[in-house]
Short mmCIF file of N, CA and C in Angstrom, two decimals:
data_model
loop_
_atom_site.label_atom_id
_atom_site.label_comp_id
_atom_site.label_asym_id
_atom_site.label_seq_id
_atom_site.Cartn_x
_atom_site.Cartn_y
_atom_site.Cartn_z
N MET A 1 22.55 67.76 25.56
CA MET A 1 22.60 69.04 24.87
C MET A 1 21.81 68.92 23.58
N VAL A 2 20.99 69.87 23.32
CA VAL A 2 20.18 69.86 22.12
C VAL A 2 20.43 71.15 21.36
N CYS A 3 20.61 71.03 20.06
CA CYS A 3 20.85 72.19 19.21
C CYS A 3 19.70 72.33 18.24
N CYS A 4 19.27 73.51 18.05
CA CYS A 4 18.12 73.72 17.17
C CYS A 4 18.55 73.73 15.71
N SER A 5 17.64 73.26 14.85
CA SER A 5 17.86 73.33 13.41
C SER A 5 16.66 73.98 12.78
N PRO A 6 16.79 74.51 11.57
CA PRO A 6 15.68 75.20 10.93
C PRO A 6 14.46 74.31 10.77
N GLY A 7 13.31 74.91 10.75
CA GLY A 7 12.08 74.18 10.49
C GLY A 7 11.51 73.51 11.72
N GLY A 8 12.03 73.79 12.91
CA GLY A 8 11.48 73.24 14.13
C GLY A 8 11.98 71.84 14.47
N ASN A 9 12.69 71.18 13.58
CA ASN A 9 13.26 69.88 13.91
C ASN A 9 14.40 70.09 14.89
N GLN A 10 14.52 69.19 15.84
CA GLN A 10 15.59 69.29 16.82
C GLN A 10 16.71 68.33 16.46
N LEU A 11 17.93 68.84 16.41
CA LEU A 11 19.10 68.00 16.23
C LEU A 11 19.57 67.60 17.62
N PHE A 12 19.60 66.33 17.90
CA PHE A 12 20.05 65.84 19.20
C PHE A 12 21.55 65.58 19.11
N VAL A 13 22.33 66.22 19.99
CA VAL A 13 23.79 66.07 19.99
C VAL A 13 24.23 65.70 21.40
N GLU A 14 25.07 64.68 21.49
CA GLU A 14 25.56 64.23 22.79
C GLU A 14 26.93 63.61 22.62
N HIS A 15 27.58 63.30 23.73
CA HIS A 15 28.91 62.68 23.70
C HIS A 15 29.12 61.89 24.99
N ASP A 16 30.11 61.04 24.98
CA ASP A 16 30.62 60.43 26.20
C ASP A 16 32.09 60.12 25.98
N TYR A 17 32.78 59.82 27.06
CA TYR A 17 34.22 59.62 26.97
C TYR A 17 34.67 58.56 27.96
N SER A 18 35.88 58.07 27.76
CA SER A 18 36.45 57.03 28.61
C SER A 18 37.36 57.66 29.65
N TYR A 19 37.26 57.18 30.87
CA TYR A 19 38.17 57.63 31.92
C TYR A 19 39.57 57.05 31.72
N GLU A 20 39.73 56.19 30.74
CA GLU A 20 41.04 55.62 30.41
C GLU A 20 41.79 56.49 29.40
N GLY A 21 41.13 57.52 28.86
CA GLY A 21 41.78 58.38 27.88
C GLY A 21 42.89 59.21 28.49
N HIS A 22 43.95 59.40 27.74
CA HIS A 22 45.08 60.23 28.18
C HIS A 22 44.99 61.57 27.44
N PHE A 23 43.93 62.30 27.70
CA PHE A 23 43.60 63.50 26.94
C PHE A 23 44.71 64.56 26.98
N LYS A 24 45.51 64.55 28.02
CA LYS A 24 46.59 65.53 28.13
C LYS A 24 47.76 65.22 27.20
N ASP A 25 47.78 64.02 26.65
CA ASP A 25 48.94 63.59 25.85
C ASP A 25 48.72 63.63 24.35
N TYR A 26 47.51 63.81 23.89
CA TYR A 26 47.22 63.70 22.46
C TYR A 26 47.56 64.99 21.72
N LYS A 27 48.20 64.82 20.56
CA LYS A 27 48.52 66.01 19.75
C LYS A 27 48.39 65.78 18.25
N SER A 28 48.25 64.53 17.81
CA SER A 28 48.15 64.26 16.37
C SER A 28 47.04 63.25 16.11
N PHE A 29 46.61 63.20 14.86
CA PHE A 29 45.53 62.29 14.48
C PHE A 29 45.65 61.89 13.02
N ASN A 30 44.92 60.85 12.69
CA ASN A 30 44.71 60.47 11.30
C ASN A 30 43.39 59.70 11.24
N PHE A 31 42.89 59.47 10.05
CA PHE A 31 41.59 58.85 9.86
C PHE A 31 41.70 57.36 9.58
N LEU A 32 40.74 56.61 10.07
CA LEU A 32 40.55 55.24 9.62
C LEU A 32 39.83 55.33 8.29
N GLU A 33 39.79 54.25 7.55
CA GLU A 33 39.14 54.25 6.24
C GLU A 33 37.65 54.57 6.35
N CYS A 34 37.16 55.29 5.37
CA CYS A 34 35.74 55.62 5.30
C CYS A 34 34.95 54.36 4.99
N GLU A 35 33.81 54.20 5.67
CA GLU A 35 33.00 52.99 5.48
C GLU A 35 31.84 53.19 4.51
N PHE A 36 31.71 54.35 3.90
CA PHE A 36 30.59 54.62 3.00
C PHE A 36 30.99 54.28 1.57
N ILE A 37 30.88 53.02 1.24
CA ILE A 37 31.32 52.53 -0.07
C ILE A 37 30.60 53.24 -1.21
N ASP A 38 29.35 53.62 -1.00
CA ASP A 38 28.56 54.18 -2.08
C ASP A 38 28.69 55.70 -2.23
N SER A 39 29.49 56.36 -1.41
CA SER A 39 29.56 57.81 -1.51
C SER A 39 30.90 58.36 -1.02
N THR A 40 31.86 58.47 -1.94
CA THR A 40 33.14 59.05 -1.55
C THR A 40 33.00 60.55 -1.31
N LEU A 41 32.02 61.21 -1.96
CA LEU A 41 31.79 62.63 -1.71
C LEU A 41 31.35 62.85 -0.28
N LEU A 42 30.47 61.99 0.23
CA LEU A 42 30.02 62.07 1.61
C LEU A 42 31.20 61.91 2.55
N CYS A 43 32.07 60.93 2.28
CA CYS A 43 33.27 60.73 3.09
C CYS A 43 34.14 61.98 3.10
N SER A 44 34.34 62.54 1.95
CA SER A 44 35.18 63.73 1.81
C SER A 44 34.60 64.91 2.59
N ASP A 45 33.29 65.14 2.48
CA ASP A 45 32.66 66.24 3.21
C ASP A 45 32.80 66.08 4.72
N ILE A 46 32.52 64.89 5.21
CA ILE A 46 32.59 64.65 6.65
C ILE A 46 34.04 64.73 7.12
N GLN A 47 34.95 64.10 6.39
CA GLN A 47 36.35 64.10 6.78
C GLN A 47 36.93 65.53 6.79
N ASP A 48 36.59 66.33 5.80
CA ASP A 48 37.06 67.72 5.77
C ASP A 48 36.54 68.49 6.98
N ALA A 49 35.28 68.27 7.34
CA ALA A 49 34.70 68.97 8.49
C ALA A 49 35.37 68.53 9.79
N ILE A 50 35.63 67.24 9.93
CA ILE A 50 36.31 66.74 11.13
C ILE A 50 37.74 67.27 11.19
N ARG A 51 38.45 67.21 10.06
CA ARG A 51 39.83 67.72 10.01
C ARG A 51 39.87 69.18 10.46
N HIS A 52 38.94 69.97 9.96
CA HIS A 52 38.88 71.39 10.33
C HIS A 52 38.69 71.55 11.85
N GLN A 53 37.78 70.78 12.44
CA GLN A 53 37.53 70.87 13.88
C GLN A 53 38.74 70.41 14.70
N MET A 54 39.39 69.35 14.28
CA MET A 54 40.57 68.86 15.00
C MET A 54 41.72 69.86 14.91
N GLU A 55 41.94 70.39 13.72
CA GLU A 55 43.02 71.37 13.56
C GLU A 55 42.73 72.66 14.32
N ALA A 56 41.47 73.05 14.40
CA ALA A 56 41.09 74.24 15.17
C ALA A 56 41.40 74.04 16.66
N ARG A 57 41.48 72.80 17.10
CA ARG A 57 41.81 72.49 18.49
C ARG A 57 43.31 72.21 18.66
N GLY A 58 44.09 72.45 17.62
CA GLY A 58 45.54 72.33 17.72
C GLY A 58 46.10 70.96 17.38
N TYR A 59 45.26 70.02 16.98
CA TYR A 59 45.75 68.70 16.59
C TYR A 59 46.28 68.79 15.16
N ARG A 60 47.31 68.00 14.88
CA ARG A 60 47.85 68.00 13.52
C ARG A 60 47.69 66.61 12.91
N VAL A 61 47.46 66.59 11.61
CA VAL A 61 47.35 65.33 10.88
C VAL A 61 48.75 64.72 10.81
N SER A 62 48.84 63.43 11.08
CA SER A 62 50.13 62.75 11.02
C SER A 62 49.94 61.39 10.37
N ASN A 63 50.75 61.11 9.35
CA ASN A 63 50.72 59.80 8.70
C ASN A 63 51.60 58.80 9.44
N ARG A 64 52.47 59.30 10.30
CA ARG A 64 53.39 58.44 11.04
C ARG A 64 53.07 58.51 12.52
N ALA A 65 52.59 57.43 13.07
CA ALA A 65 52.33 57.27 14.51
C ALA A 65 51.47 58.38 15.11
N PRO A 66 50.26 58.60 14.59
CA PRO A 66 49.38 59.59 15.23
C PRO A 66 48.95 59.09 16.61
N ASN A 67 48.64 60.02 17.52
CA ASN A 67 48.15 59.65 18.85
C ASN A 67 46.71 59.18 18.82
N LEU A 68 45.92 59.78 17.92
CA LEU A 68 44.49 59.48 17.82
C LEU A 68 44.14 59.00 16.42
N LEU A 69 43.21 58.07 16.37
CA LEU A 69 42.62 57.65 15.11
C LEU A 69 41.17 58.12 15.14
N VAL A 70 40.69 58.62 14.01
CA VAL A 70 39.33 59.13 13.93
C VAL A 70 38.50 58.19 13.06
N SER A 71 37.38 57.78 13.61
CA SER A 71 36.44 56.94 12.89
C SER A 71 35.09 57.64 12.89
N TYR A 72 34.33 57.47 11.83
CA TYR A 72 33.00 58.07 11.79
C TYR A 72 32.09 57.17 10.97
N ASN A 73 30.80 57.27 11.29
CA ASN A 73 29.84 56.42 10.59
C ASN A 73 28.49 57.10 10.62
N ILE A 74 27.72 56.89 9.57
CA ILE A 74 26.32 57.31 9.55
C ILE A 74 25.50 56.03 9.58
N PHE A 75 24.66 55.90 10.59
CA PHE A 75 23.85 54.71 10.73
C PHE A 75 22.63 54.80 9.82
N ARG A 76 22.40 53.76 9.06
CA ARG A 76 21.35 53.76 8.04
C ARG A 76 19.99 53.32 8.57
N SER A 77 19.90 53.04 9.86
CA SER A 77 18.61 52.70 10.45
C SER A 77 18.59 53.22 11.90
N ASP A 78 17.41 53.23 12.48
CA ASP A 78 17.29 53.64 13.87
C ASP A 78 18.11 52.69 14.74
N LEU A 79 18.59 53.18 15.88
CA LEU A 79 19.34 52.31 16.76
C LEU A 79 19.14 52.69 18.21
N ARG A 80 19.24 51.69 19.05
CA ARG A 80 19.27 51.91 20.49
C ARG A 80 20.75 52.02 20.86
N PHE A 81 21.08 53.04 21.62
CA PHE A 81 22.48 53.29 21.92
C PHE A 81 22.64 53.56 23.40
N ARG A 82 23.66 52.99 23.98
CA ARG A 82 23.95 53.22 25.39
C ARG A 82 24.99 54.34 25.51
N GLY A 83 24.59 55.43 26.11
CA GLY A 83 25.49 56.52 26.40
C GLY A 83 25.70 56.62 27.90
N TYR A 84 26.38 57.67 28.32
CA TYR A 84 26.68 57.81 29.74
C TYR A 84 26.59 59.27 30.16
N GLN A 85 26.07 59.47 31.35
CA GLN A 85 26.08 60.78 31.97
C GLN A 85 27.37 60.86 32.77
N GLN A 86 28.16 61.89 32.53
CA GLN A 86 29.48 61.99 33.15
C GLN A 86 29.77 63.44 33.52
N PRO A 87 30.84 63.65 34.32
CA PRO A 87 31.27 65.02 34.57
C PRO A 87 31.66 65.69 33.24
N ILE A 88 31.58 66.99 33.17
CA ILE A 88 32.02 67.73 31.98
C ILE A 88 33.46 67.34 31.70
N ILE A 89 33.73 66.98 30.45
CA ILE A 89 35.04 66.42 30.09
C ILE A 89 36.20 67.35 30.47
N LYS A 90 36.05 68.64 30.25
CA LYS A 90 37.13 69.58 30.57
C LYS A 90 37.44 69.56 32.06
N ASP A 91 36.39 69.49 32.88
CA ASP A 91 36.59 69.42 34.34
C ASP A 91 37.26 68.11 34.73
N TRP A 92 36.83 67.01 34.12
CA TRP A 92 37.42 65.72 34.46
C TRP A 92 38.90 65.68 34.07
N VAL A 93 39.26 66.22 32.92
CA VAL A 93 40.66 66.20 32.48
C VAL A 93 41.55 66.97 33.45
N VAL A 94 41.05 68.06 34.00
CA VAL A 94 41.83 68.83 34.96
C VAL A 94 42.05 68.03 36.25
N ARG A 95 40.98 67.38 36.73
CA ARG A 95 41.06 66.67 38.02
C ARG A 95 41.46 65.21 37.88
N GLU A 96 41.10 64.57 36.75
CA GLU A 96 41.28 63.13 36.55
C GLU A 96 40.85 62.38 37.80
N ASP A 97 39.59 62.57 38.15
CA ASP A 97 38.99 62.00 39.34
C ASP A 97 38.83 60.49 39.20
N ASP A 98 39.62 59.74 39.95
CA ASP A 98 39.56 58.28 39.88
C ASP A 98 38.24 57.72 40.41
N ASP A 99 37.50 58.52 41.16
CA ASP A 99 36.23 58.06 41.72
C ASP A 99 35.03 58.38 40.82
N ALA A 100 35.28 58.99 39.66
CA ALA A 100 34.18 59.33 38.76
C ALA A 100 33.51 58.04 38.28
N THR A 101 32.20 58.10 38.12
CA THR A 101 31.46 56.92 37.69
C THR A 101 30.71 57.23 36.40
N TYR A 102 30.30 56.18 35.72
CA TYR A 102 29.48 56.29 34.53
C TYR A 102 28.03 56.05 34.95
N LYS A 103 27.13 56.93 34.56
CA LYS A 103 25.70 56.68 34.78
C LYS A 103 25.11 56.39 33.40
N ARG A 104 24.66 55.17 33.22
CA ARG A 104 24.15 54.70 31.94
C ARG A 104 22.88 55.45 31.53
N VAL A 105 22.83 55.82 30.26
CA VAL A 105 21.66 56.45 29.67
C VAL A 105 21.40 55.74 28.34
N ASP A 106 20.18 55.26 28.15
CA ASP A 106 19.83 54.60 26.90
C ASP A 106 19.14 55.59 25.98
N TYR A 107 19.59 55.66 24.73
CA TYR A 107 19.03 56.57 23.75
C TYR A 107 18.42 55.77 22.60
N ASN A 108 17.37 56.30 22.03
CA ASN A 108 16.82 55.80 20.77
C ASN A 108 17.23 56.82 19.72
N LEU A 109 18.19 56.48 18.90
CA LEU A 109 18.71 57.40 17.89
C LEU A 109 18.11 57.08 16.53
N ASP A 110 17.83 58.11 15.77
CA ASP A 110 17.17 57.97 14.48
C ASP A 110 18.12 57.57 13.37
N GLU A 111 17.54 57.00 12.32
CA GLU A 111 18.25 56.72 11.09
C GLU A 111 19.01 57.99 10.68
N GLY A 112 20.24 57.80 10.22
CA GLY A 112 21.03 58.94 9.79
C GLY A 112 21.88 59.54 10.89
N THR A 113 21.97 58.89 12.05
CA THR A 113 22.82 59.40 13.14
C THR A 113 24.28 59.38 12.69
N LEU A 114 24.97 60.49 12.87
CA LEU A 114 26.41 60.57 12.61
C LEU A 114 27.13 60.37 13.94
N MET A 115 28.04 59.40 13.97
CA MET A 115 28.82 59.13 15.17
C MET A 115 30.29 59.28 14.82
N ILE A 116 31.00 60.07 15.62
CA ILE A 116 32.43 60.29 15.44
C ILE A 116 33.13 59.74 16.67
N SER A 117 34.14 58.89 16.46
CA SER A 117 34.89 58.29 17.57
C SER A 117 36.35 58.69 17.47
N LEU A 118 36.91 59.06 18.62
CA LEU A 118 38.35 59.28 18.74
C LEU A 118 38.91 58.07 19.46
N ILE A 119 39.92 57.46 18.85
CA ILE A 119 40.47 56.20 19.33
C ILE A 119 41.94 56.42 19.70
N ASP A 120 42.32 56.00 20.89
CA ASP A 120 43.72 56.06 21.30
C ASP A 120 44.48 55.08 20.40
N ALA A 121 45.44 55.59 19.65
CA ALA A 121 46.14 54.77 18.66
C ALA A 121 47.01 53.69 19.29
N GLU A 122 47.45 53.90 20.50
CA GLU A 122 48.30 52.91 21.16
C GLU A 122 47.47 51.75 21.73
N SER A 123 46.41 52.07 22.45
CA SER A 123 45.59 51.02 23.08
C SER A 123 44.44 50.55 22.19
N TYR A 124 44.14 51.32 21.18
CA TYR A 124 43.02 51.08 20.27
C TYR A 124 41.67 51.12 20.99
N GLN A 125 41.59 51.88 22.09
CA GLN A 125 40.34 52.07 22.82
C GLN A 125 39.68 53.36 22.37
N VAL A 126 38.35 53.32 22.23
CA VAL A 126 37.61 54.55 21.96
C VAL A 126 37.65 55.39 23.23
N ILE A 127 38.17 56.61 23.11
CA ILE A 127 38.30 57.46 24.30
C ILE A 127 37.27 58.59 24.30
N TRP A 128 36.66 58.88 23.15
CA TRP A 128 35.61 59.90 23.07
C TRP A 128 34.71 59.57 21.90
N LYS A 129 33.42 59.77 22.11
CA LYS A 129 32.46 59.51 21.05
C LYS A 129 31.44 60.63 21.07
N GLY A 130 31.22 61.28 19.92
CA GLY A 130 30.20 62.31 19.79
C GLY A 130 29.22 61.90 18.71
N TYR A 131 27.96 62.24 18.90
CA TYR A 131 26.95 61.80 17.94
C TYR A 131 25.84 62.82 17.81
N ALA A 132 25.28 62.86 16.60
CA ALA A 132 24.17 63.76 16.29
C ALA A 132 23.09 62.93 15.61
N SER A 133 21.86 63.06 16.11
CA SER A 133 20.74 62.31 15.58
C SER A 133 19.69 63.28 15.07
N LYS A 134 18.84 62.83 14.20
CA LYS A 134 17.77 63.60 13.57
C LYS A 134 18.31 64.55 12.51
N MET A 135 19.55 64.36 12.07
CA MET A 135 20.14 65.29 11.11
C MET A 135 19.58 65.11 9.71
N MET A 136 19.13 63.91 9.34
CA MET A 136 18.61 63.70 8.00
C MET A 136 17.18 64.22 7.84
N ARG A 137 16.58 64.68 8.91
CA ARG A 137 15.22 65.22 8.83
C ARG A 137 15.21 66.67 8.39
N ASN A 138 16.36 67.25 8.21
CA ASN A 138 16.46 68.65 7.80
C ASN A 138 16.27 68.76 6.29
N ALA A 139 15.28 69.51 5.88
CA ALA A 139 14.98 69.66 4.45
C ALA A 139 16.05 70.48 3.72
N ASN A 140 16.92 71.15 4.46
CA ASN A 140 17.95 72.00 3.85
C ASN A 140 19.25 71.24 3.59
N PHE A 141 19.20 69.91 3.53
CA PHE A 141 20.38 69.09 3.28
C PHE A 141 21.02 69.49 1.96
N LYS A 142 22.29 69.89 1.99
CA LYS A 142 23.03 70.29 0.78
C LYS A 142 24.52 70.26 1.09
N ASN A 143 25.33 70.69 0.12
CA ASN A 143 26.78 70.77 0.35
C ASN A 143 27.03 71.57 1.62
N ASN A 144 28.09 71.30 2.31
CA ASN A 144 28.48 71.97 3.55
C ASN A 144 27.53 71.69 4.71
N TYR A 145 26.52 70.86 4.50
CA TYR A 145 25.58 70.53 5.57
C TYR A 145 26.32 69.91 6.75
N PHE A 146 27.28 69.04 6.45
CA PHE A 146 27.97 68.33 7.52
C PHE A 146 28.91 69.22 8.33
N LYS A 147 29.33 70.35 7.78
CA LYS A 147 30.17 71.27 8.56
C LYS A 147 29.49 71.67 9.85
N GLY A 148 28.22 72.05 9.75
CA GLY A 148 27.47 72.46 10.94
C GLY A 148 27.21 71.31 11.89
N ILE A 149 26.90 70.14 11.34
CA ILE A 149 26.65 68.96 12.18
C ILE A 149 27.92 68.58 12.93
N VAL A 150 29.04 68.49 12.21
CA VAL A 150 30.31 68.12 12.83
C VAL A 150 30.72 69.18 13.86
N ARG A 151 30.52 70.45 13.55
CA ARG A 151 30.83 71.50 14.52
C ARG A 151 30.00 71.32 15.78
N SER A 152 28.71 71.01 15.63
CA SER A 152 27.85 70.78 16.79
C SER A 152 28.36 69.62 17.65
N ILE A 153 28.83 68.58 16.99
CA ILE A 153 29.38 67.44 17.73
C ILE A 153 30.66 67.85 18.45
N PHE A 154 31.55 68.53 17.75
CA PHE A 154 32.82 68.92 18.36
C PHE A 154 32.69 70.05 19.38
N ASP A 155 31.56 70.74 19.40
CA ASP A 155 31.30 71.68 20.49
C ASP A 155 31.29 70.95 21.83
N GLN A 156 31.06 69.63 21.79
CA GLN A 156 31.07 68.80 22.98
C GLN A 156 32.49 68.38 23.39
N TYR A 157 33.48 68.72 22.56
CA TYR A 157 34.88 68.34 22.81
C TYR A 157 35.72 69.62 22.90
N PRO A 158 35.74 70.25 24.08
CA PRO A 158 36.42 71.55 24.23
C PRO A 158 37.92 71.47 24.48
N LEU A 159 38.50 70.27 24.37
CA LEU A 159 39.91 70.10 24.70
C LEU A 159 40.81 70.53 23.54
N MET A 160 41.98 71.00 23.90
CA MET A 160 42.98 71.40 22.91
C MET A 160 44.12 70.39 22.93
N ALA A 161 44.81 70.28 21.81
CA ALA A 161 45.95 69.37 21.70
C ALA A 161 47.07 69.83 22.62
N THR A 162 47.89 68.87 23.00
CA THR A 162 49.07 69.18 23.79
C THR A 162 50.03 69.99 22.92
N ASN A 163 50.53 71.07 23.46
CA ASN A 163 51.52 71.86 22.73
C ASN A 163 52.89 71.21 22.88
N SER A 164 53.71 71.38 21.87
CA SER A 164 55.05 70.79 21.93
C SER A 164 55.90 71.43 23.02
N ASP A 165 55.54 72.65 23.45
CA ASP A 165 56.30 73.30 24.52
C ASP A 165 55.68 73.04 25.90
N ASN A 166 54.68 72.11 25.94
CA ASN A 166 54.04 71.70 27.18
C ASN A 166 53.31 72.81 27.91
N THR A 167 52.76 73.77 27.18
CA THR A 167 51.99 74.83 27.84
C THR A 167 50.50 74.55 27.86
N GLY A 168 50.06 73.52 27.12
CA GLY A 168 48.63 73.20 27.08
C GLY A 168 48.28 72.26 28.22
N TYR A 169 47.60 71.18 27.87
CA TYR A 169 47.24 70.19 28.87
C TYR A 169 48.39 69.23 29.14
N GLY A 170 49.53 69.45 28.48
CA GLY A 170 50.63 68.50 28.59
C GLY A 170 51.15 68.34 30.00
N ARG A 171 51.74 67.19 30.24
CA ARG A 171 52.28 66.90 31.58
C ARG A 171 53.74 67.25 31.63
#
């Protein structure tokens, strides 16, 4: 999936997920520590944008035993990254097809790639990863810039949290 950005630069946005994820069971989250030692403002902007996207999907922040841990990082140099071509996550969650396979895709991602990982708090396995590359090439970089980037990444995660009354994806 590719999303357009002003000035003709293309923002590359993609995701992949683990077939080991229990997506129907997750309802709360919290953040791992920010790794950007030199910019707490950057951490705050990204974390606020992620929190907004998670809460919009019905997840609640929990300091006690969250189901998901959220990690994010901006890579300071170009990187080769192995992603996967998979069934649409929403379709897979409905069917939980045990025969689904991963088709490896190698990406060359640019300096400044933002990667957001959702980690199952019990198993500590990454169950979903979304990433956006070419975002630092936008000349309009300013406050609130990350809101749009994070939204573009979370557009790849259409799942909603389990409702306490079990009317969502809950079992």
